[in-house]
mmCIF file of C-alpha atoms in Angstrom:
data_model
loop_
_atom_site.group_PDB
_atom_site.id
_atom_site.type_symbol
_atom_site.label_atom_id
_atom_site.label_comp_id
_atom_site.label_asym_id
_atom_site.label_seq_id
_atom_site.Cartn_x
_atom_site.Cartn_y
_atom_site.Cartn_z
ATOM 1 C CA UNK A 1 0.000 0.000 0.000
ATOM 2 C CA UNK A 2 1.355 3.391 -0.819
ATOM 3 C CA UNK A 3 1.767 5.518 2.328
ATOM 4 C CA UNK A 4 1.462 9.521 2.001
ATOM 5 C CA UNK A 5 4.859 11.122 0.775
ATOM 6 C CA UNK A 6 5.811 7.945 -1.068
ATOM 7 C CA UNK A 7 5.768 9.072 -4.761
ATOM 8 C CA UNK A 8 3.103 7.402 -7.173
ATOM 9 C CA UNK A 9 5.508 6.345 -9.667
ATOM 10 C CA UNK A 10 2.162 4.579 -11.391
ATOM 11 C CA UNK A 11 0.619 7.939 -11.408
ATOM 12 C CA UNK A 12 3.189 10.155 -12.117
ATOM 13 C CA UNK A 13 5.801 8.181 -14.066
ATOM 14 C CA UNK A 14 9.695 9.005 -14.065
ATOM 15 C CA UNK A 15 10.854 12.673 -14.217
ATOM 16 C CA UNK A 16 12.216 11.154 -17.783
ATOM 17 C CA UNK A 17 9.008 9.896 -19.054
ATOM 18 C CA UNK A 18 6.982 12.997 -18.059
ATOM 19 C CA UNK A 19 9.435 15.585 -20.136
ATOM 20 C CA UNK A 20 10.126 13.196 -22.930
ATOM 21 C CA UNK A 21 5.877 13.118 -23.070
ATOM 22 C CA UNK A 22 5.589 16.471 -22.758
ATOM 23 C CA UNK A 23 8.038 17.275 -25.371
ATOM 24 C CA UNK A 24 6.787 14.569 -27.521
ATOM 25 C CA UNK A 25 3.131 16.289 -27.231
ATOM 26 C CA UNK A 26 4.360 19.622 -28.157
ATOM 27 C CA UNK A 27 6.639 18.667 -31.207
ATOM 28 C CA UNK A 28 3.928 16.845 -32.910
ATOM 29 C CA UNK A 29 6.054 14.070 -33.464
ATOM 30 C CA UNK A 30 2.867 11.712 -32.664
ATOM 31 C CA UNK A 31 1.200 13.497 -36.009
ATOM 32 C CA UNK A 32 3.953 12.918 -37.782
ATOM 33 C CA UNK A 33 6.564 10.073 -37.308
ATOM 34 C CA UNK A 34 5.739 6.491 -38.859
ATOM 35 C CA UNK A 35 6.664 4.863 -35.794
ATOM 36 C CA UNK A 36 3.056 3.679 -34.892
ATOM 37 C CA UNK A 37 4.602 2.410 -31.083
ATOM 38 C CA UNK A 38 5.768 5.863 -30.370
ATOM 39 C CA UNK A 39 2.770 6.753 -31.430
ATOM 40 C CA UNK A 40 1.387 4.496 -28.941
ATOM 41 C CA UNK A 41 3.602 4.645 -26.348
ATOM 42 C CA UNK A 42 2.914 8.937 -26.647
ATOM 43 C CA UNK A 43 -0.877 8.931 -26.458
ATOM 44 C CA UNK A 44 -0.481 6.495 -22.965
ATOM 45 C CA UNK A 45 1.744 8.952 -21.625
ATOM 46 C CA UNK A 46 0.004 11.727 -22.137
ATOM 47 C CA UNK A 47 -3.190 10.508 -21.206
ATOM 48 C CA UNK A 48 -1.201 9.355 -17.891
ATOM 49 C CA UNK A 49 0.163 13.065 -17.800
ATOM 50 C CA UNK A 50 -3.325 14.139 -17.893
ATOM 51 C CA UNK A 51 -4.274 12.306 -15.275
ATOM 52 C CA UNK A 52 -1.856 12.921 -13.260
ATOM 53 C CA UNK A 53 -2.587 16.841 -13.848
ATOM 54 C CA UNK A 54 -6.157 16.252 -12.800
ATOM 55 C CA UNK A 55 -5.494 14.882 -9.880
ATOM 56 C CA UNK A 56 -3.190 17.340 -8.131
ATOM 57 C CA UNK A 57 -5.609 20.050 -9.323
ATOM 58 C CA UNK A 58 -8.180 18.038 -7.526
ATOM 59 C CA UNK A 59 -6.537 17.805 -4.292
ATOM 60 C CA UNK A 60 -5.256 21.059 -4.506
ATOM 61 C CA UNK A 61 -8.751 22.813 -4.891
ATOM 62 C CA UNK A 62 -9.369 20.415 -2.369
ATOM 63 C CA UNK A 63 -7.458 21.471 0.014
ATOM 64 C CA UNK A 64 -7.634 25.470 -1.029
ATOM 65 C CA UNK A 65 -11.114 25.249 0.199
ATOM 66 C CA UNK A 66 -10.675 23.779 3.695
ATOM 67 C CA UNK A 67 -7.001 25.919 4.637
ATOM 68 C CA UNK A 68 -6.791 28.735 2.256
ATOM 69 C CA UNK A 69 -4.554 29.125 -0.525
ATOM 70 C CA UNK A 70 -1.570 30.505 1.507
ATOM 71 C CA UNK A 71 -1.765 27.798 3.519
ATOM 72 C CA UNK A 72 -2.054 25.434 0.661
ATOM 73 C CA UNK A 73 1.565 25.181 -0.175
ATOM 74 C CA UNK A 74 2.932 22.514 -2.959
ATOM 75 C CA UNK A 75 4.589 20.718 0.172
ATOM 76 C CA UNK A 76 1.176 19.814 1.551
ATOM 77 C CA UNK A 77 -0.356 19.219 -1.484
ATOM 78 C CA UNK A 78 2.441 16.667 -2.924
ATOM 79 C CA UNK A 79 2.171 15.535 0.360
ATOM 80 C CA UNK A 80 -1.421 14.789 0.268
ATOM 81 C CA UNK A 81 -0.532 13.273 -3.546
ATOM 82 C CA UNK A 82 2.291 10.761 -2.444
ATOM 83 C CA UNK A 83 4.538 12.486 -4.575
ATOM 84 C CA UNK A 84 7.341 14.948 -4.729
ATOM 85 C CA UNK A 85 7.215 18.677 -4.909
ATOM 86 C CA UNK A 86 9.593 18.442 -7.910
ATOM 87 C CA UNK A 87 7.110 16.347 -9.475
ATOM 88 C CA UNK A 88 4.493 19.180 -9.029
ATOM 89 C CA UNK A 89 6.971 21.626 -10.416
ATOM 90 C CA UNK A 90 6.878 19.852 -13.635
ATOM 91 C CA UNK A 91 3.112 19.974 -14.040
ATOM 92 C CA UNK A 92 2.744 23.865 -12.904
ATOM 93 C CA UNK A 93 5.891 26.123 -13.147
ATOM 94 C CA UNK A 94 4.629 27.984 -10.220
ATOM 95 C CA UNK A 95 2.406 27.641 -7.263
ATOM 96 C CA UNK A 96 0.353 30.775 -8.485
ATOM 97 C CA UNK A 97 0.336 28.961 -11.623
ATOM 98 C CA UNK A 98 -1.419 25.801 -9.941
ATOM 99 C CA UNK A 99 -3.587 28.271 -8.168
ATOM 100 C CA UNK A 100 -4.742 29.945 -11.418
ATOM 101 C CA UNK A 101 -5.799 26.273 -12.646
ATOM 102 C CA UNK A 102 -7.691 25.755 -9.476
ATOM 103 C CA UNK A 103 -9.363 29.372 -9.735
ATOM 104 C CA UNK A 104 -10.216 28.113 -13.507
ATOM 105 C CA UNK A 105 -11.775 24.984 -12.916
ATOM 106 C CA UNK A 106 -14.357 26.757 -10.207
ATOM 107 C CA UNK A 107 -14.793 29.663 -12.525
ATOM 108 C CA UNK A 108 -15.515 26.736 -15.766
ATOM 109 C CA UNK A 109 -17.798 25.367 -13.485
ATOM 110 C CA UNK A 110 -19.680 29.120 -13.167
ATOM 111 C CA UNK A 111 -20.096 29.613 -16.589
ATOM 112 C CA UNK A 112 -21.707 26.079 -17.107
ATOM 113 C CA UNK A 113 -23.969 26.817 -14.763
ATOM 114 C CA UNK A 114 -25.038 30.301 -15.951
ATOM 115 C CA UNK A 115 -25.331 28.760 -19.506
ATOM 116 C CA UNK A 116 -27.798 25.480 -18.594
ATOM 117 C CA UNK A 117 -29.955 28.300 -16.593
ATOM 118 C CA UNK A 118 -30.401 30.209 -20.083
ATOM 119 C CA UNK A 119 -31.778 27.296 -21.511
ATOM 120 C CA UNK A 120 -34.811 27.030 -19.761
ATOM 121 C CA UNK A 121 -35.382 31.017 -20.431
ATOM 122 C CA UNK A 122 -37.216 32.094 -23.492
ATOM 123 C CA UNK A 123 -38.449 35.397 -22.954
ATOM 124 C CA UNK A 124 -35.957 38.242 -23.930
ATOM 125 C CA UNK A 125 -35.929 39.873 -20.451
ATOM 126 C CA UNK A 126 -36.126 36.996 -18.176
ATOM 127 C CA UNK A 127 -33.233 35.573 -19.445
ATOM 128 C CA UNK A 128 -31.780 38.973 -18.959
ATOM 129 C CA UNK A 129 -33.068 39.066 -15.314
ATOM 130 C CA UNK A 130 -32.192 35.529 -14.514
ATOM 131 C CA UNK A 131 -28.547 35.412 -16.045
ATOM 132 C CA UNK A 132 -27.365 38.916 -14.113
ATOM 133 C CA UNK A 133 -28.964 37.952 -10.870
ATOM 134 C CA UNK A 134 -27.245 34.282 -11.394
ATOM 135 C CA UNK A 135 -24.201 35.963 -11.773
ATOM 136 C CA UNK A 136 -24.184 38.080 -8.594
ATOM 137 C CA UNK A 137 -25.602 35.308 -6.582
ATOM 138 C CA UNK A 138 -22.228 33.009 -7.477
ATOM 139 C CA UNK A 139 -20.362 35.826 -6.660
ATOM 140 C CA UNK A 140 -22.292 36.432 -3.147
ATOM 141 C CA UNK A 141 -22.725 32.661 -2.153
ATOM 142 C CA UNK A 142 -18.635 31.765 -2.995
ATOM 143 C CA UNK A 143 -17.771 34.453 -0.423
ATOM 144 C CA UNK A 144 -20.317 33.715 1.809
ATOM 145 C CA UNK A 145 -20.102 29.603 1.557
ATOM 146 C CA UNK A 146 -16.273 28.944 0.307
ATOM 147 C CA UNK A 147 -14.823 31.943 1.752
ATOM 148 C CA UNK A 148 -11.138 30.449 0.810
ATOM 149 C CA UNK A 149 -12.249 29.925 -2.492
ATOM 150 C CA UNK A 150 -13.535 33.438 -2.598
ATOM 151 C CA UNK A 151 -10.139 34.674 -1.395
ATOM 152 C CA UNK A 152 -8.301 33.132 -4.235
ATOM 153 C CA UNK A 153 -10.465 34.789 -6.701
ATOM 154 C CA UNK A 154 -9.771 38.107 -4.878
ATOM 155 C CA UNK A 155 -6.342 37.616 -5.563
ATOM 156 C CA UNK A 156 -6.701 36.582 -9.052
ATOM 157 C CA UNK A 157 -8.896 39.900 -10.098
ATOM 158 C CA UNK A 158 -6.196 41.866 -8.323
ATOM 159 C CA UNK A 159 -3.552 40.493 -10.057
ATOM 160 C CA UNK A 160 -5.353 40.216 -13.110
ATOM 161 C CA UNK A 161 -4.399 36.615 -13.395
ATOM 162 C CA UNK A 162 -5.904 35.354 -17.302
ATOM 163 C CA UNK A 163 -8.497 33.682 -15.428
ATOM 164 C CA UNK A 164 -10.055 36.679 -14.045
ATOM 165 C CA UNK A 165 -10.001 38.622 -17.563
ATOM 166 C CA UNK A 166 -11.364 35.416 -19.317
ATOM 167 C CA UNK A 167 -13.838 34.694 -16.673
ATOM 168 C CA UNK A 168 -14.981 38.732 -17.573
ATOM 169 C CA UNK A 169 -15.191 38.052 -21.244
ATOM 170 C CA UNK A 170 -17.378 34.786 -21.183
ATOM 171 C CA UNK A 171 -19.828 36.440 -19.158
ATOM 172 C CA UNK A 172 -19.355 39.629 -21.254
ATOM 173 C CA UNK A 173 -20.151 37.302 -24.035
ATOM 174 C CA UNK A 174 -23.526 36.065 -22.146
ATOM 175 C CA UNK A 175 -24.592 39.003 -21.563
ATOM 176 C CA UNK A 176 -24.439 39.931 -25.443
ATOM 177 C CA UNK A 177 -25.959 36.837 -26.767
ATOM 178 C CA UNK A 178 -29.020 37.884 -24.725
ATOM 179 C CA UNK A 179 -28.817 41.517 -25.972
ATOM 180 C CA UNK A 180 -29.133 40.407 -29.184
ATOM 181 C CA UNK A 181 -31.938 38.152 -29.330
ATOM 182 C CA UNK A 182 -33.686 41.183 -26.747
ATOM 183 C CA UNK A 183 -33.177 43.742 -29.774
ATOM 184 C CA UNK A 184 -33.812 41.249 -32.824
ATOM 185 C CA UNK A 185 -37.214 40.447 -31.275
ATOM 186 C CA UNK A 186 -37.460 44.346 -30.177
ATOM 187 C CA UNK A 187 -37.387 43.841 -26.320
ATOM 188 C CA UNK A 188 -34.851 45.951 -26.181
ATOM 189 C CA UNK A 189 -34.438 49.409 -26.635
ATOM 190 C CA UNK A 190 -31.781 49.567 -30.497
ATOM 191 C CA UNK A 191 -28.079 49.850 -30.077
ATOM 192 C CA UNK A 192 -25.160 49.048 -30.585
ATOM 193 C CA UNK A 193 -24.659 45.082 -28.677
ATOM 194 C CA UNK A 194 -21.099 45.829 -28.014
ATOM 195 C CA UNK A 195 -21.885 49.154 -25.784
ATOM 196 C CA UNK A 196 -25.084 47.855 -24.284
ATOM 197 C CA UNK A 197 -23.003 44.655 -23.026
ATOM 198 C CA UNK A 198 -20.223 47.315 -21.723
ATOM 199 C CA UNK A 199 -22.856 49.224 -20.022
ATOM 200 C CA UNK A 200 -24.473 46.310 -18.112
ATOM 201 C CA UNK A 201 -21.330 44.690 -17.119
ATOM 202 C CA UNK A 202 -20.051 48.000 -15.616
ATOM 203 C CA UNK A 203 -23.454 48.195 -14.080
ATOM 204 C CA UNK A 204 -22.828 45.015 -12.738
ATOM 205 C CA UNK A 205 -19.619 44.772 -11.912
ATOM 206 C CA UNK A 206 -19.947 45.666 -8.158
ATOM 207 C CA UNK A 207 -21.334 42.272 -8.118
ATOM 208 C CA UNK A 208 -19.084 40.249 -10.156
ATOM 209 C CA UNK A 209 -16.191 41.458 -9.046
ATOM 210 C CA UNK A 210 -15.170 39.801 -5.866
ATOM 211 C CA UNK A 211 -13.144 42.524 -4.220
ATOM 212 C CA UNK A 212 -15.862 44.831 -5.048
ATOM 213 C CA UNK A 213 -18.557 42.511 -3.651
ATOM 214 C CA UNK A 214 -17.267 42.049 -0.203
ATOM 215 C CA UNK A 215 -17.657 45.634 0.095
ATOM 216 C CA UNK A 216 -21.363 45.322 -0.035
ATOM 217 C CA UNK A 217 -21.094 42.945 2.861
ATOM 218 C CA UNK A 218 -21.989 46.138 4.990
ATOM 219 C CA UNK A 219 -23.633 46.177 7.959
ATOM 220 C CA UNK A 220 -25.533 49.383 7.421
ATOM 221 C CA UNK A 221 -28.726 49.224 5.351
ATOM 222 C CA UNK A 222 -28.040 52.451 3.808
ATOM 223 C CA UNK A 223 -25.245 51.297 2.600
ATOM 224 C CA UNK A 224 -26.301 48.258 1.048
ATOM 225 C CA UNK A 225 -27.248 47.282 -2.550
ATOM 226 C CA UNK A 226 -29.852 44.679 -3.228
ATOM 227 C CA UNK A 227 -29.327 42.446 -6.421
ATOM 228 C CA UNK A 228 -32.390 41.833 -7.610
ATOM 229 C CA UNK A 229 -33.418 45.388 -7.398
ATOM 230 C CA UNK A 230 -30.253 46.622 -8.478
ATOM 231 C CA UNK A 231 -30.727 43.760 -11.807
ATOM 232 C CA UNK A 232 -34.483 45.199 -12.448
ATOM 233 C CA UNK A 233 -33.319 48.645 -12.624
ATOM 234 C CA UNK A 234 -30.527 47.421 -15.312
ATOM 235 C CA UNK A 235 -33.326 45.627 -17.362
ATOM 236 C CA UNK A 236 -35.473 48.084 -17.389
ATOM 237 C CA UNK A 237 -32.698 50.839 -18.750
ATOM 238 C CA UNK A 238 -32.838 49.361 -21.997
ATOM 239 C CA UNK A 239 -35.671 48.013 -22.466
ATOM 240 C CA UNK A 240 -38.441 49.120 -25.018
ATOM 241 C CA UNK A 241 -40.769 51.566 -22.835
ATOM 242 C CA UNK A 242 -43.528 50.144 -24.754
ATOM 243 C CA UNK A 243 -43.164 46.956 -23.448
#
């Protein structure tokens, strides 16, 4: 049985195999060279590679959630892994690096979600209503239920990891899709999509924005900004007074 800081050689492989697969996988030998057992031999690796990757990004969300992320050092989590820190080294260059996987999977996660609720959504401004109060709610519940979690997103909008500006643009790119249909089926009041998305997002970004959100987390009532009546008074900005 393997005991905890014993490395998983049948997880991990050698040091060897896991650079010669690497490099192998970017060269695109495997596309190339007639050597069907390399070719073999390559796609085993990787997928062992890959496996290996998904597991210490596993454990290391894992443990991100119960002790923080500066707590979470690669020590504890190749610990937890029955491997080496080396070994994590060659996976993730850094340990903000492995972080910004971790922050990536939750935020992939997020946008999954917020697209399966838009299915269900027909109407123009319900989907609207539903999709920006969905997206303030995730943002709200992380830092009220995985308050680690939520601190690791902190840091990555402060930093600006890629995460944080990707994780900006896909819901940018929500919000737009639903703009769209709103104005093709004239729900919404004629513009241009591009600025209309800007202008809710900004609207909205008190709530989407981590940092930003824990400062509604005010005690004072004055102070404090519903969501769902802060989302109704964005719908209703642009949409057709008609209506």
């Amino acid at each position: 049985m393997r005991h905890q800081g014993q490395i998983d050689a049948k997880l991990f492989g050698s040091s060897n195999m896991i650079w010669d697969a690497l490099a192998f996988k970017r060269s695109g030998m495997a596309r190339t060279r007639g050597d069907e057992r390399a070719q073999r031999f390559a796609a085993t690796t990787i997928d062992e590679i890959d496996e290996g990757r998904e597991r210490i990004l596993q454990v290391a969300e894992r443990l991100i959630r119960r002790f923080g992320h500066p707590k979470s050092t690669m020590a504890n989590i190749a610990w937890e892994l029955g491997t080496s820190r080396a070994t994590l080294y060659r996976y993730f260059p850094t340990k903000e690096a492995l972080e910004e996987q971790v922050c990536l999977r939750v935020a992939s996660r997020t946008l999954r979600h917020l697209r399966d609720i838009l299915v269900d959504e027909d109407a123009s401004i319900e989907r609207l209503r539903v999709l920006l109060h969905e997206v303030g709610q995730q943002t709200s519940s992380r830092m009220i239920l995985e308050p680690h979690l939520h601190h690791l997103f902190v840091e990555a909008f402060r930093n600006q990891w890629h995460v944080a500006t990707d994780y900006l643009r896909e819901i940018s790119a929500l919000i737009e899709d639903v703009v769209v249909r709103g104005q093709a089926d004239e729900t919404f009041v004629p513009a241009d999509p591009s600025k209309t998305t800007k202008f809710i997002l900004g609207s909205m970004l008190v709530f989407v924005s981590p940092g930003l959100t824990e400062q509604l987390n005010v005690d004072d009532p004055d102070l404090s900004i519903d969501l769902a009546t802060h989302v109704q008074s964005v719908v209703n900005s642009i949409t057709q007074k008609t209506l």
